């Protein structure tokens, strides 16, 4: 159960869709003031309207491409300026592009997109946000990892590498921040039905639907529950990691289909 939070500010990357959108709504319902970042500002504005309808609060909305250091700096500075503090960073922006074996990938832009967004973007956001948390005496970095950060699979070399990196960064950061008032958590889901597979298959909805055929995947709300639960524990409690899979999934590629 989420405990009610007052006067704290949560910054959510990739808030325009899926897990980021659901987490923004649930964190707002738990009492956080929320700042929403992603490239699709029109979608962010629609979500801000939903948050207003559900909670009465005005969410902060700003374009953010986590791959670009200048945009990250401007976003974090604007959130600090707007709310006066930053308590939570949900490093959720991320994507997979393609499922090709390494030797068959001709378009290294797919690799760049995954590494720049999932790893470099997360690092840039963390570097900008954490000093404000330390200064404010309270903070929490929640990273969206994946079970792909715990076991690799064929066709997922670079996506898995990016999520292994997220786990390494989470573990290192937890040690670096020991003694500081900043918690560090990774939430590592299995299959969640969002826009993730549509993006992975370059917009092919049929291929994306096939990923979840005959099984019951997790929903974005299931993951938002995990995020919000970790975020609303008492301040002395650090949830290091949450691994969550559908009942129909026992590992990468190990899926019960009916
Ligand atoms: P999604 O519905 O496709 O959402 C991805 C979000 O990331 C979108 O809001 C997108 O917004 C944002 N994003 C992508 N590139 C960005 C960039 N350069 N700068 C800022 N925002 C960016 O997918 P999702 O499933 O919710 O994914 C969220 C996270 O969960 C990802 O890190 C993913 O790896 C992780 N995850 C997903 C699953 C799954 O099965 N779905 C499983 C494990 C982990 P814009 O396009 O508007 O920028």
PDB file of C-alpha atoms and ligand atoms in Angstrom:
ATOM      1  CA  UNK A   1       0.000   0.000   0.000  1.00  0.00           C
ATOM      2  CA  UNK A   2       1.288   3.504  -0.863  1.00  0.00           C
ATOM      3  CA  UNK A   3       1.755   5.815   2.137  1.00  0.00           C
ATOM      4  CA  UNK A   4       0.671   9.424   1.496  1.00  0.00           C
ATOM      5  CA  UNK A   5       3.458  11.845   0.637  1.00  0.00           C
ATOM      6  CA  UNK A   6       3.369  15.626   1.118  1.00  0.00           C
ATOM      7  CA  UNK A   7       5.434  18.407  -0.433  1.00  0.00           C
ATOM      8  CA  UNK A   8       7.751  16.102  -2.402  1.00  0.00           C
ATOM      9  CA  UNK A   9       8.600  16.471  -6.081  1.00  0.00           C
ATOM     10  CA  UNK A  10       8.983  13.556  -8.509  1.00  0.00           C
ATOM     11  CA  UNK A  11      10.628  13.923 -11.920  1.00  0.00           C
ATOM     12  CA  UNK A  12       9.622  11.248 -14.453  1.00  0.00           C
ATOM     13  CA  UNK A  13      11.459  10.657 -17.735  1.00  0.00           C
ATOM     14  CA  UNK A  14       9.578   8.995 -20.578  1.00  0.00           C
ATOM     15  CA  UNK A  15       6.298  10.080 -18.981  1.00  0.00           C
ATOM     16  CA  UNK A  16       4.479  10.257 -22.340  1.00  0.00           C
ATOM     17  CA  UNK A  17       3.628   6.547 -22.540  1.00  0.00           C
ATOM     18  CA  UNK A  18       3.422   3.161 -20.810  1.00  0.00           C
ATOM     19  CA  UNK A  19       5.167   2.753 -17.466  1.00  0.00           C
ATOM     20  CA  UNK A  20       6.190   6.415 -17.234  1.00  0.00           C
ATOM     21  CA  UNK A  21       2.645   7.646 -17.808  1.00  0.00           C
ATOM     22  CA  UNK A  22       1.143   5.176 -15.291  1.00  0.00           C
ATOM     23  CA  UNK A  23       3.820   6.011 -12.713  1.00  0.00           C
ATOM     24  CA  UNK A  24       3.227   9.745 -13.112  1.00  0.00           C
ATOM     25  CA  UNK A  25      -0.471   9.230 -12.386  1.00  0.00           C
ATOM     26  CA  UNK A  26       0.118   6.948  -9.394  1.00  0.00           C
ATOM     27  CA  UNK A  27       2.864   9.129  -7.893  1.00  0.00           C
ATOM     28  CA  UNK A  28       0.580  12.153  -8.232  1.00  0.00           C
ATOM     29  CA  UNK A  29      -2.214  10.194  -6.539  1.00  0.00           C
ATOM     30  CA  UNK A  30       0.210   9.296  -3.715  1.00  0.00           C
ATOM     31  CA  UNK A  31       0.777  13.034  -3.137  1.00  0.00           C
ATOM     32  CA  UNK A  32       3.930  13.801  -5.150  1.00  0.00           C
ATOM     33  CA  UNK A  33       4.044  16.944  -7.260  1.00  0.00           C
ATOM     34  CA  UNK A  34       5.129  15.630 -10.647  1.00  0.00           C
ATOM     35  CA  UNK A  35       7.372  16.887 -13.452  1.00  0.00           C
ATOM     36  CA  UNK A  36       6.885  15.088 -16.762  1.00  0.00           C
ATOM     37  CA  UNK A  37       9.574  14.825 -19.438  1.00  0.00           C
ATOM     38  CA  UNK A  38       9.653  13.162 -22.884  1.00  0.00           C
ATOM     39  CA  UNK A  39       9.974  14.179 -26.520  1.00  0.00           C
ATOM     40  CA  UNK A  40       6.198  14.064 -27.255  1.00  0.00           C
ATOM     41  CA  UNK A  41       4.983  17.207 -25.519  1.00  0.00           C
ATOM     42  CA  UNK A  42       1.409  16.828 -26.824  1.00  0.00           C
ATOM     43  CA  UNK A  43       1.129  13.451 -25.062  1.00  0.00           C
ATOM     44  CA  UNK A  44       2.637  14.895 -21.879  1.00  0.00           C
ATOM     45  CA  UNK A  45       0.026  17.653 -21.924  1.00  0.00           C
ATOM     46  CA  UNK A  46      -2.774  15.090 -22.246  1.00  0.00           C
ATOM     47  CA  UNK A  47      -1.361  13.210 -19.236  1.00  0.00           C
ATOM     48  CA  UNK A  48      -1.051  16.434 -17.258  1.00  0.00           C
ATOM     49  CA  UNK A  49      -4.771  16.999 -17.955  1.00  0.00           C
ATOM     50  CA  UNK A  50      -5.545  13.484 -16.622  1.00  0.00           C
ATOM     51  CA  UNK A  51      -3.501  14.223 -13.501  1.00  0.00           C
ATOM     52  CA  UNK A  52      -5.361  17.506 -13.018  1.00  0.00           C
ATOM     53  CA  UNK A  53      -8.689  15.682 -13.353  1.00  0.00           C
ATOM     54  CA  UNK A  54      -7.654  12.922 -10.891  1.00  0.00           C
ATOM     55  CA  UNK A  55      -5.824  14.946  -8.250  1.00  0.00           C
ATOM     56  CA  UNK A  56      -6.369  18.664  -8.910  1.00  0.00           C
ATOM     57  CA  UNK A  57      -2.618  19.281  -9.245  1.00  0.00           C
ATOM     58  CA  UNK A  58      -0.907  21.090 -12.122  1.00  0.00           C
ATOM     59  CA  UNK A  59       1.870  18.833 -13.379  1.00  0.00           C
ATOM     60  CA  UNK A  60       5.013  20.438 -14.785  1.00  0.00           C
ATOM     61  CA  UNK A  61       5.529  19.551 -18.461  1.00  0.00           C
ATOM     62  CA  UNK A  62       8.630  20.115 -20.585  1.00  0.00           C
ATOM     63  CA  UNK A  63      10.186  18.567 -23.667  1.00  0.00           C
ATOM     64  CA  UNK A  64      13.096  16.325 -22.741  1.00  0.00           C
ATOM     65  CA  UNK A  65      15.399  14.187 -24.841  1.00  0.00           C
ATOM     66  CA  UNK A  66      17.565  12.399 -22.289  1.00  0.00           C
ATOM     67  CA  UNK A  67      20.268  11.790 -24.918  1.00  0.00           C
ATOM     68  CA  UNK A  68      21.211  15.452 -24.986  1.00  0.00           C
ATOM     69  CA  UNK A  69      23.145  16.860 -22.031  1.00  0.00           C
ATOM     70  CA  UNK A  70      21.950  20.430 -22.653  1.00  0.00           C
ATOM     71  CA  UNK A  71      18.264  19.381 -22.648  1.00  0.00           C
ATOM     72  CA  UNK A  72      18.814  17.351 -19.482  1.00  0.00           C
ATOM     73  CA  UNK A  73      20.476  20.306 -17.745  1.00  0.00           C
ATOM     74  CA  UNK A  74      17.699  22.671 -18.839  1.00  0.00           C
ATOM     75  CA  UNK A  75      14.961  20.250 -17.758  1.00  0.00           C
ATOM     76  CA  UNK A  76      16.368  19.607 -14.271  1.00  0.00           C
ATOM     77  CA  UNK A  77      17.094  23.313 -13.724  1.00  0.00           C
ATOM     78  CA  UNK A  78      13.544  24.215 -14.791  1.00  0.00           C
ATOM     79  CA  UNK A  79      12.001  21.646 -12.419  1.00  0.00           C
ATOM     80  CA  UNK A  80      14.135  22.949  -9.533  1.00  0.00           C
ATOM     81  CA  UNK A  81      13.180  26.530 -10.400  1.00  0.00           C
ATOM     82  CA  UNK A  82       9.470  25.631 -10.664  1.00  0.00           C
ATOM     83  CA  UNK A  83       9.050  23.549  -7.505  1.00  0.00           C
ATOM     84  CA  UNK A  84      12.082  24.620  -5.438  1.00  0.00           C
ATOM     85  CA  UNK A  85      13.138  21.019  -4.754  1.00  0.00           C
ATOM     86  CA  UNK A  86      13.612  17.578  -6.330  1.00  0.00           C
ATOM     87  CA  UNK A  87      12.981  14.454  -4.234  1.00  0.00           C
ATOM     88  CA  UNK A  88      12.530  11.627  -6.728  1.00  0.00           C
ATOM     89  CA  UNK A  89      13.938  10.829 -10.157  1.00  0.00           C
ATOM     90  CA  UNK A  90      12.258   8.006 -12.065  1.00  0.00           C
ATOM     91  CA  UNK A  91      14.738   7.096 -14.805  1.00  0.00           C
ATOM     92  CA  UNK A  92      12.161   5.399 -17.020  1.00  0.00           C
ATOM     93  CA  UNK A  93      12.850   6.714 -20.552  1.00  0.00           C
ATOM     94  CA  UNK A  94      14.097   3.780 -22.562  1.00  0.00           C
ATOM     95  CA  UNK A  95      13.620   1.624 -25.599  1.00  0.00           C
ATOM     96  CA  UNK A  96      14.623  -1.458 -27.558  1.00  0.00           C
ATOM     97  CA  UNK A  97      15.227  -1.245 -31.299  1.00  0.00           C
ATOM     98  CA  UNK A  98      15.184  -4.472 -33.282  1.00  0.00           C
ATOM     99  CA  UNK A  99      15.796  -8.134 -32.397  1.00  0.00           C
ATOM    100  CA  UNK A 100      18.632  -8.967 -34.786  1.00  0.00           C
ATOM    101  CA  UNK A 101      21.727 -11.008 -33.957  1.00  0.00           C
ATOM    102  CA  UNK A 102      24.811  -8.802 -33.578  1.00  0.00           C
ATOM    103  CA  UNK A 103      26.374  -9.936 -36.875  1.00  0.00           C
ATOM    104  CA  UNK A 104      23.170  -9.239 -38.829  1.00  0.00           C
ATOM    105  CA  UNK A 105      22.654  -5.657 -37.603  1.00  0.00           C
ATOM    106  CA  UNK A 106      23.581  -3.252 -40.405  1.00  0.00           C
ATOM    107  CA  UNK A 107      22.080  -0.167 -38.824  1.00  0.00           C
ATOM    108  CA  UNK A 108      24.231   0.778 -35.855  1.00  0.00           C
ATOM    109  CA  UNK A 109      21.843   3.686 -35.226  1.00  0.00           C
ATOM    110  CA  UNK A 110      19.670   1.115 -33.424  1.00  0.00           C
ATOM    111  CA  UNK A 111      22.574   0.373 -31.059  1.00  0.00           C
ATOM    112  CA  UNK A 112      23.245   4.083 -30.560  1.00  0.00           C
ATOM    113  CA  UNK A 113      19.575   4.773 -29.755  1.00  0.00           C
ATOM    114  CA  UNK A 114      19.495   2.076 -27.054  1.00  0.00           C
ATOM    115  CA  UNK A 115      22.846   2.887 -25.474  1.00  0.00           C
ATOM    116  CA  UNK A 116      22.398   6.661 -25.631  1.00  0.00           C
ATOM    117  CA  UNK A 117      18.874   6.578 -24.174  1.00  0.00           C
ATOM    118  CA  UNK A 118      18.949   3.668 -21.717  1.00  0.00           C
ATOM    119  CA  UNK A 119      22.464   4.196 -20.361  1.00  0.00           C
ATOM    120  CA  UNK A 120      23.863   7.634 -21.166  1.00  0.00           C
ATOM    121  CA  UNK A 121      20.516   9.397 -20.695  1.00  0.00           C
ATOM    122  CA  UNK A 122      20.024   7.740 -17.314  1.00  0.00           C
ATOM    123  CA  UNK A 123      23.525   8.807 -16.272  1.00  0.00           C
ATOM    124  CA  UNK A 124      23.016  12.398 -17.431  1.00  0.00           C
ATOM    125  CA  UNK A 125      19.704  12.691 -15.564  1.00  0.00           C
ATOM    126  CA  UNK A 126      21.184  11.164 -12.411  1.00  0.00           C
ATOM    127  CA  UNK A 127      24.221  13.456 -12.464  1.00  0.00           C
ATOM    128  CA  UNK A 128      22.012  16.557 -12.740  1.00  0.00           C
ATOM    129  CA  UNK A 129      19.349  15.513 -10.210  1.00  0.00           C
ATOM    130  CA  UNK A 130      21.231  13.945  -7.301  1.00  0.00           C
ATOM    131  CA  UNK A 131      23.095  17.107  -6.131  1.00  0.00           C
ATOM    132  CA  UNK A 132      19.687  18.824  -5.684  1.00  0.00           C
ATOM    133  CA  UNK A 133      18.494  15.854  -3.607  1.00  0.00           C
ATOM    134  CA  UNK A 134      21.572  15.991  -1.377  1.00  0.00           C
ATOM    135  CA  UNK A 135      21.176  19.749  -0.996  1.00  0.00           C
ATOM    136  CA  UNK A 136      17.499  19.304  -0.103  1.00  0.00           C
ATOM    137  CA  UNK A 137      18.245  16.521   2.401  1.00  0.00           C
ATOM    138  CA  UNK A 138      16.030  13.945   0.726  1.00  0.00           C
ATOM    139  CA  UNK A 139      16.163  11.936  -2.476  1.00  0.00           C
ATOM    140  CA  UNK A 140      15.401   8.752  -4.329  1.00  0.00           C
ATOM    141  CA  UNK A 141      16.602   7.525  -7.722  1.00  0.00           C
ATOM    142  CA  UNK A 142      14.421   4.772  -9.168  1.00  0.00           C
ATOM    143  CA  UNK A 143      15.766   3.162 -12.328  1.00  0.00           C
ATOM    144  CA  UNK A 144      13.657   1.156 -14.755  1.00  0.00           C
ATOM    145  CA  UNK A 145      15.829  -1.865 -15.405  1.00  0.00           C
ATOM    146  CA  UNK A 146      14.535  -5.139 -16.799  1.00  0.00           C
ATOM    147  CA  UNK A 147      14.931  -8.878 -16.446  1.00  0.00           C
ATOM    148  CA  UNK A 148      16.991  -8.281 -19.630  1.00  0.00           C
ATOM    149  CA  UNK A 149      19.530  -6.798 -17.201  1.00  0.00           C
ATOM    150  CA  UNK A 150      19.777 -10.146 -15.444  1.00  0.00           C
ATOM    151  CA  UNK A 151      19.759 -12.678 -18.320  1.00  0.00           C
ATOM    152  CA  UNK A 152      20.748 -12.139 -21.948  1.00  0.00           C
ATOM    153  CA  UNK A 153      18.867 -13.597 -24.920  1.00  0.00           C
ATOM    154  CA  UNK A 154      19.614 -14.034 -28.630  1.00  0.00           C
ATOM    155  CA  UNK A 155      18.640 -10.942 -30.607  1.00  0.00           C
ATOM    156  CA  UNK A 156      18.808  -8.779 -27.486  1.00  0.00           C
ATOM    157  CA  UNK A 157      22.567  -8.274 -27.096  1.00  0.00           C
ATOM    158  CA  UNK A 158      22.550  -4.495 -27.037  1.00  0.00           C
ATOM    159  CA  UNK A 159      19.226  -4.013 -25.223  1.00  0.00           C
ATOM    160  CA  UNK A 160      20.362  -6.548 -22.584  1.00  0.00           C
ATOM    161  CA  UNK A 161      23.775  -4.862 -22.377  1.00  0.00           C
ATOM    162  CA  UNK A 162      22.041  -1.540 -21.738  1.00  0.00           C
ATOM    163  CA  UNK A 163      19.947  -3.021 -18.930  1.00  0.00           C
ATOM    164  CA  UNK A 164      22.936  -4.904 -17.426  1.00  0.00           C
ATOM    165  CA  UNK A 165      24.545  -1.448 -17.392  1.00  0.00           C
ATOM    166  CA  UNK A 166      21.530   0.034 -15.602  1.00  0.00           C
ATOM    167  CA  UNK A 167      21.926  -2.602 -12.881  1.00  0.00           C
ATOM    168  CA  UNK A 168      25.667  -1.884 -12.577  1.00  0.00           C
ATOM    169  CA  UNK A 169      25.013   1.858 -12.342  1.00  0.00           C
ATOM    170  CA  UNK A 170      22.284   1.278  -9.740  1.00  0.00           C
ATOM    171  CA  UNK A 171      24.619  -0.856  -7.586  1.00  0.00           C
ATOM    172  CA  UNK A 172      27.543   1.584  -7.900  1.00  0.00           C
ATOM    173  CA  UNK A 173      25.342   4.593  -7.141  1.00  0.00           C
ATOM    174  CA  UNK A 174      23.933   2.872  -4.058  1.00  0.00           C
ATOM    175  CA  UNK A 175      27.508   2.571  -2.753  1.00  0.00           C
ATOM    176  CA  UNK A 176      28.526   6.073  -3.812  1.00  0.00           C
ATOM    177  CA  UNK A 177      25.560   7.571  -1.975  1.00  0.00           C
ATOM    178  CA  UNK A 178      26.006   5.562   1.219  1.00  0.00           C
ATOM    179  CA  UNK A 179      25.748   7.998   4.131  1.00  0.00           C
ATOM    180  CA  UNK A 180      23.763  10.499   2.025  1.00  0.00           C
ATOM    181  CA  UNK A 181      19.966  10.926   2.295  1.00  0.00           C
ATOM    182  CA  UNK A 182      19.365   9.491  -1.183  1.00  0.00           C
ATOM    183  CA  UNK A 183      17.806   6.081  -1.823  1.00  0.00           C
ATOM    184  CA  UNK A 184      18.513   4.021  -4.939  1.00  0.00           C
ATOM    185  CA  UNK A 185      16.200   1.373  -6.392  1.00  0.00           C
ATOM    186  CA  UNK A 186      15.914  -0.653  -9.567  1.00  0.00           C
ATOM    187  CA  UNK A 187      12.572  -2.007 -10.743  1.00  0.00           C
ATOM    188  CA  UNK A 188      13.186  -4.892 -13.163  1.00  0.00           C
ATOM    189  CA  UNK A 189      10.100  -6.094 -15.036  1.00  0.00           C
ATOM    190  CA  UNK A 190       9.540  -8.977 -17.399  1.00  0.00           C
ATOM    191  CA  UNK A 191       6.957  -8.573 -20.172  1.00  0.00           C
ATOM    192  CA  UNK A 192       4.774  -5.460 -19.878  1.00  0.00           C
ATOM    193  CA  UNK A 193       2.336  -4.569 -22.649  1.00  0.00           C
ATOM    194  CA  UNK A 194       3.009  -0.931 -23.589  1.00  0.00           C
ATOM    195  CA  UNK A 195       4.285   0.766 -26.753  1.00  0.00           C
ATOM    196  CA  UNK A 196       7.626  -0.972 -26.070  1.00  0.00           C
ATOM    197  CA  UNK A 197       7.232  -3.783 -28.629  1.00  0.00           C
ATOM    198  CA  UNK A 198       5.761  -1.458 -31.277  1.00  0.00           C
ATOM    199  CA  UNK A 199       8.921   0.653 -30.964  1.00  0.00           C
ATOM    200  CA  UNK A 200      11.117  -2.446 -30.942  1.00  0.00           C
ATOM    201  CA  UNK A 201       9.537  -3.703 -34.198  1.00  0.00           C
ATOM    202  CA  UNK A 202       9.807  -0.250 -35.819  1.00  0.00           C
ATOM    203  CA  UNK A 203       6.038   0.396 -35.765  1.00  0.00           C
ATOM    204  CA  UNK A 204       4.855  -3.087 -36.853  1.00  0.00           C
ATOM    205  CA  UNK A 205       1.733  -3.531 -34.665  1.00  0.00           C
ATOM    206  CA  UNK A 206       1.154  -7.133 -35.784  1.00  0.00           C
ATOM    207  CA  UNK A 207       4.624  -8.259 -34.693  1.00  0.00           C
ATOM    208  CA  UNK A 208       4.172  -6.345 -31.446  1.00  0.00           C
ATOM    209  CA  UNK A 209       0.827  -8.062 -30.742  1.00  0.00           C
ATOM    210  CA  UNK A 210       2.410 -11.480 -31.372  1.00  0.00           C
ATOM    211  CA  UNK A 211       4.806 -10.914 -28.447  1.00  0.00           C
ATOM    212  CA  UNK A 212       1.863 -11.118 -26.001  1.00  0.00           C
ATOM    213  CA  UNK A 213      -0.270 -13.682 -27.885  1.00  0.00           C
ATOM    214  CA  UNK A 214      -1.836 -16.385 -25.695  1.00  0.00           C
ATOM    215  CA  UNK A 215      -0.375 -15.083 -22.436  1.00  0.00           C
ATOM    216  CA  UNK A 216      -1.258 -12.398 -19.897  1.00  0.00           C
ATOM    217  CA  UNK A 217       1.482  -9.743 -19.718  1.00  0.00           C
ATOM    218  CA  UNK A 218       1.961  -7.234 -16.928  1.00  0.00           C
ATOM    219  CA  UNK A 219       0.364  -3.821 -17.367  1.00  0.00           C
ATOM    220  CA  UNK A 220       2.039  -0.435 -17.019  1.00  0.00           C
ATOM    221  CA  UNK A 221      -0.084   0.039 -13.873  1.00  0.00           C
ATOM    222  CA  UNK A 222       1.450  -3.124 -12.323  1.00  0.00           C
ATOM    223  CA  UNK A 223       4.900  -1.557 -12.666  1.00  0.00           C
ATOM    224  CA  UNK A 224       3.686   1.840 -11.475  1.00  0.00           C
ATOM    225  CA  UNK A 225       2.479   0.020  -8.323  1.00  0.00           C
ATOM    226  CA  UNK A 226       6.039  -1.233  -7.719  1.00  0.00           C
ATOM    227  CA  UNK A 227       7.525   2.230  -8.327  1.00  0.00           C
ATOM    228  CA  UNK A 228       5.011   3.948  -6.059  1.00  0.00           C
ATOM    229  CA  UNK A 229       5.392   1.340  -3.314  1.00  0.00           C
ATOM    230  CA  UNK A 230       9.206   1.723  -3.312  1.00  0.00           C
ATOM    231  CA  UNK A 231       8.850   5.525  -3.371  1.00  0.00           C
ATOM    232  CA  UNK A 232       6.467   5.671  -0.424  1.00  0.00           C
ATOM    233  CA  UNK A 233       8.345   3.499   2.100  1.00  0.00           C
ATOM    234  CA  UNK A 234       9.619   5.306   5.204  1.00  0.00           C
ATOM    235  CA  UNK A 235      12.834   7.216   4.476  1.00  0.00           C
ATOM    236  CA  UNK A 236      15.115   4.748   6.308  1.00  0.00           C
ATOM    237  CA  UNK A 237      13.921   1.906   4.042  1.00  0.00           C
ATOM    238  CA  UNK A 238      15.814   1.397   0.760  1.00  0.00           C
ATOM    239  CA  UNK A 239      14.193  -1.096  -1.606  1.00  0.00           C
ATOM    240  CA  UNK A 240      17.278  -2.186  -3.565  1.00  0.00           C
ATOM    241  CA  UNK A 241      15.544  -4.134  -6.346  1.00  0.00           C
ATOM    242  CA  UNK A 242      12.134  -5.347  -7.412  1.00  0.00           C
ATOM    243  CA  UNK A 243      11.992  -8.152  -9.985  1.00  0.00           C
ATOM    244  CA  UNK A 244       8.478  -8.611 -11.327  1.00  0.00           C
ATOM    245  CA  UNK A 245       7.253 -10.955 -14.059  1.00  0.00           C
ATOM    246  CA  UNK A 246       3.873 -12.080 -15.350  1.00  0.00           C
ATOM    247  CA  UNK A 247       2.713 -15.394 -13.877  1.00  0.00           C
ATOM    248  CA  UNK A 248       2.932 -16.674 -17.470  1.00  0.00           C
ATOM    249  CA  UNK A 249       6.662 -15.865 -17.722  1.00  0.00           C
ATOM    250  CA  UNK A 250       9.505 -17.639 -15.919  1.00  0.00           C
ATOM    251  CA  UNK A 251      12.394 -15.925 -17.735  1.00  0.00           C
ATOM    252  CA  UNK A 252      13.431 -14.308 -21.022  1.00  0.00           C
ATOM    253  CA  UNK A 253      11.763 -16.421 -23.717  1.00  0.00           C
ATOM    254  CA  UNK A 254      10.228 -18.804 -21.138  1.00  0.00           C
ATOM    255  CA  UNK A 255       6.543 -18.045 -21.629  1.00  0.00           C
ATOM    256  CA  UNK A 256       3.416 -20.178 -21.136  1.00  0.00           C
ATOM    257  CA  UNK A 257       1.003 -19.578 -24.026  1.00  0.00           C
ATOM    258  CA  UNK A 258      -2.468 -21.022 -24.345  1.00  0.00           C
TER     259      UNK A 258
HETATM  260  P1  LIG B   1       6.919   2.836 -23.987  1.00  0.00           P
HETATM  261  O1  LIG B   1       5.439   2.764 -23.792  1.00  0.00           O
HETATM  262  O2  LIG B   1       7.443   2.713 -25.373  1.00  0.00           O
HETATM  263  O3  LIG B   1       7.473   4.171 -23.311  1.00  0.00           O
HETATM  264  C1  LIG B   1       8.805   4.593 -23.495  1.00  0.00           C
HETATM  265  C2  LIG B   1       8.913   6.038 -23.034  1.00  0.00           C
HETATM  266  O4  LIG B   1      10.305   6.441 -23.155  1.00  0.00           O
HETATM  267  C3  LIG B   1       8.091   6.993 -23.845  1.00  0.00           C
HETATM  268  O5  LIG B   1       7.446   7.898 -22.982  1.00  0.00           O
HETATM  269  C4  LIG B   1       9.118   7.734 -24.701  1.00  0.00           C
HETATM  270  O6  LIG B   1       8.682   9.060 -24.936  1.00  0.00           O
HETATM  271  C5  LIG B   1      10.314   7.724 -23.768  1.00  0.00           C
HETATM  272  N1  LIG B   1      11.570   7.972 -24.451  1.00  0.00           N
HETATM  273  C6  LIG B   1      12.161   7.216 -25.421  1.00  0.00           C
HETATM  274  N2  LIG B   1      13.296   7.812 -25.829  1.00  0.00           N
HETATM  275  C7  LIG B   1      13.426   8.963 -25.107  1.00  0.00           C
HETATM  276  C8  LIG B   1      14.378  10.009 -25.059  1.00  0.00           C
HETATM  277  N3  LIG B   1      15.449   9.994 -25.868  1.00  0.00           N
HETATM  278  N4  LIG B   1      14.194  11.033 -24.199  1.00  0.00           N
HETATM  279  C9  LIG B   1      13.116  11.053 -23.389  1.00  0.00           C
HETATM  280  N5  LIG B   1      12.172  10.101 -23.375  1.00  0.00           N
HETATM  281  C10 LIG B   1      12.329   9.069 -24.226  1.00  0.00           C
HETATM  282  O7  LIG B   1       7.649   1.664 -23.173  1.00  0.00           O
HETATM  283  P2  LIG B   1       7.607   1.229 -21.629  1.00  0.00           P
HETATM  284  O8  LIG B   1       7.400  -0.235 -21.616  1.00  0.00           O
HETATM  285  O9  LIG B   1       6.706   2.092 -20.824  1.00  0.00           O
HETATM  286  O10 LIG B   1       9.128   1.487 -21.251  1.00  0.00           O
HETATM  287  C11 LIG B   1       9.533   2.231 -20.129  1.00  0.00           C
HETATM  288  C12 LIG B   1      10.815   1.629 -19.551  1.00  0.00           C
HETATM  289  O11 LIG B   1      10.538   0.307 -19.090  1.00  0.00           O
HETATM  290  C13 LIG B   1      11.985   1.485 -20.536  1.00  0.00           C
HETATM  291  O12 LIG B   1      13.182   1.851 -19.889  1.00  0.00           O
HETATM  292  C14 LIG B   1      11.984  -0.007 -20.866  1.00  0.00           C
HETATM  293  O13 LIG B   1      13.262  -0.465 -21.252  1.00  0.00           O
HETATM  294  C15 LIG B   1      11.546  -0.567 -19.526  1.00  0.00           C
HETATM  295  N6  LIG B   1      11.004  -1.939 -19.581  1.00  0.00           N
HETATM  296  C16 LIG B   1       9.923  -2.233 -20.353  1.00  0.00           C
HETATM  297  C17 LIG B   1       9.456  -3.540 -20.396  1.00  0.00           C
HETATM  298  C18 LIG B   1       8.283  -3.947 -21.255  1.00  0.00           C
HETATM  299  O14 LIG B   1       8.090  -5.157 -21.477  1.00  0.00           O
HETATM  300  N7  LIG B   1       7.470  -3.020 -21.729  1.00  0.00           N
HETATM  301  C19 LIG B   1      10.079  -4.537 -19.643  1.00  0.00           C
HETATM  302  C20 LIG B   1      11.168  -4.193 -18.858  1.00  0.00           C
HETATM  303  C21 LIG B   1      11.622  -2.892 -18.822  1.00  0.00           C
HETATM  304  P3  LIG B   1       8.915   9.930 -26.261  1.00  0.00           P
HETATM  305  O15 LIG B   1       8.951   8.994 -27.430  1.00  0.00           O
HETATM  306  O16 LIG B   1       7.750  10.859 -26.236  1.00  0.00           O
HETATM  307  O17 LIG B   1      10.204  10.626 -26.016  1.00  0.00           O
END
